[in-house]
């Protein structure tokens, strides 16, 4: 399956530029959030019609009003580059021109496909939720929001599962483990913050839950940026696979 993958996509995109996908995805999302937040502060921190949280507006509340075009463009750009990110992160694992794990376990290869399908679904949902906003289509927006977070959760968990051997197993590729650890740490932090956000929201602690939502989404930009380390081509760097010297191998076990 991995060899079929490589033959299908080997000429799709230069391996030396795949790191641009996560860089663009993280940057687009960070800039979108920052633009919305600074705009809200600059105009006097208003409370929007239908705003559930009376203290800190949710991202969708700001995006549904004065800066809706920015919200749509930012979500669309982030969604498209996120699709590229999921492709790049899993493509480099199996490409002989990169990590070359063509004999990877079948379950990992199948999980890679699940991660990309989930990433595609979340990207489409993210773009649509910016169009069907909380003011004009609150029910549709809520469903799309759940679909976005669900897709992101599945793609994050499955991607971590695929690359777990580079975290837990012996070091094979120089510099890769630190990026896998960073990515996993951010993902677990997002999961913990997400649980706290839901709990506080249901307990009507609106101010704390609003702050946590912004923390959660900002962490998402850094989670995306951490994939740059997976996909950055390193010239001259070879796998550090332990090889037993021929002379040691021929030495008798019993002396």
GROMACS .gro file of N, CA and C in nm, residues 28-29 31-32 36 63 67-81 126-127 130-131:
model
   75
   28UNK      N    1  -0.195   3.119   0.892
   28UNK     CA    2  -0.328   3.170   0.855
   28UNK      C    3  -0.422   3.171   0.975
   29UNK      N    4  -0.422   3.062   1.051
   29UNK     CA    5  -0.513   3.053   1.165
   29UNK      C    6  -0.475   3.151   1.274
   31UNK      N    7  -0.316   3.439   1.236
   31UNK     CA    8  -0.347   3.574   1.190
   31UNK      C    9  -0.497   3.600   1.192
   32UNK      N   10  -0.576   3.498   1.158
   32UNK     CA   11  -0.722   3.514   1.162
   32UNK      C   12  -0.770   3.543   1.303
   36UNK      N   13  -0.927   3.912   1.444
   36UNK     CA   14  -1.060   3.921   1.506
   36UNK      C   15  -1.052   3.975   1.649
   63UNK      N   16  -1.677   3.672   1.441
   63UNK     CA   17  -1.672   3.642   1.298
   63UNK      C   18  -1.804   3.660   1.227
   67UNK      N   19  -1.638   4.168   1.093
   67UNK     CA   20  -1.524   4.112   1.022
   67UNK      C   21  -1.555   3.975   0.962
   68UNK      N   22  -1.677   3.955   0.917
   68UNK     CA   23  -1.714   3.826   0.859
   68UNK      C   24  -1.630   3.790   0.737
   69UNK      N   25  -1.601   3.884   0.644
   69UNK     CA   26  -1.516   3.848   0.529
   69UNK      C   27  -1.378   3.797   0.572
   70UNK      N   28  -1.321   3.859   0.676
   70UNK     CA   29  -1.191   3.813   0.726
   70UNK      C   30  -1.203   3.672   0.783
   71UNK      N   31  -1.312   3.647   0.853
   71UNK     CA   32  -1.334   3.516   0.913
   71UNK      C   33  -1.348   3.408   0.805
   72UNK      N   34  -1.423   3.438   0.700
   72UNK     CA   35  -1.443   3.342   0.591
   72UNK      C   36  -1.313   3.314   0.518
   73UNK      N   37  -1.241   3.421   0.483
   73UNK     CA   38  -1.114   3.404   0.411
   73UNK      C   39  -1.013   3.329   0.497
   74UNK      N   40  -1.006   3.366   0.626
   74UNK     CA   41  -0.911   3.299   0.716
   74UNK      C   42  -0.942   3.152   0.733
   75UNK      N   43  -1.070   3.118   0.751
   75UNK     CA   44  -1.109   2.978   0.767
   75UNK      C   45  -1.085   2.899   0.639
   76UNK      N   46  -1.116   2.959   0.525
   76UNK     CA   47  -1.096   2.890   0.398
   76UNK      C   48  -0.947   2.865   0.371
   77UNK      N   49  -0.865   2.967   0.396
   77UNK     CA   50  -0.721   2.951   0.375
   77UNK      C   51  -0.662   2.848   0.470
   78UNK      N   52  -0.707   2.852   0.596
   78UNK     CA   53  -0.660   2.754   0.693
   78UNK      C   54  -0.705   2.613   0.655
   79UNK      N   55  -0.831   2.600   0.610
   79UNK     CA   56  -0.883   2.470   0.572
   79UNK      C   57  -0.807   2.408   0.456
   80UNK      N   58  -0.783   2.486   0.352
   80UNK     CA   59  -0.711   2.434   0.235
   80UNK      C   60  -0.568   2.393   0.272
   81UNK      N   61  -0.500   2.477   0.347
   81UNK     CA   62  -0.363   2.444   0.386
   81UNK      C   63  -0.358   2.329   0.486
  126UNK      N   64  -1.495   2.358   0.867
  126UNK     CA   65  -1.445   2.487   0.914
  126UNK      C   66  -1.481   2.599   0.818
  127UNK      N   67  -1.464   2.574   0.689
  127UNK     CA   68  -1.497   2.676   0.589
  127UNK      C   69  -1.646   2.706   0.590
  130UNK      N   70  -1.787   2.919   0.886
  130UNK     CA   71  -1.762   3.063   0.876
  130UNK      C   72  -1.867   3.131   0.788
  131UNK      N   73  -1.929   3.055   0.697
  131UNK     CA   74  -2.033   3.109   0.610
  131UNK      C   75  -2.169   3.104   0.680
   0.00000   0.00000   0.00000
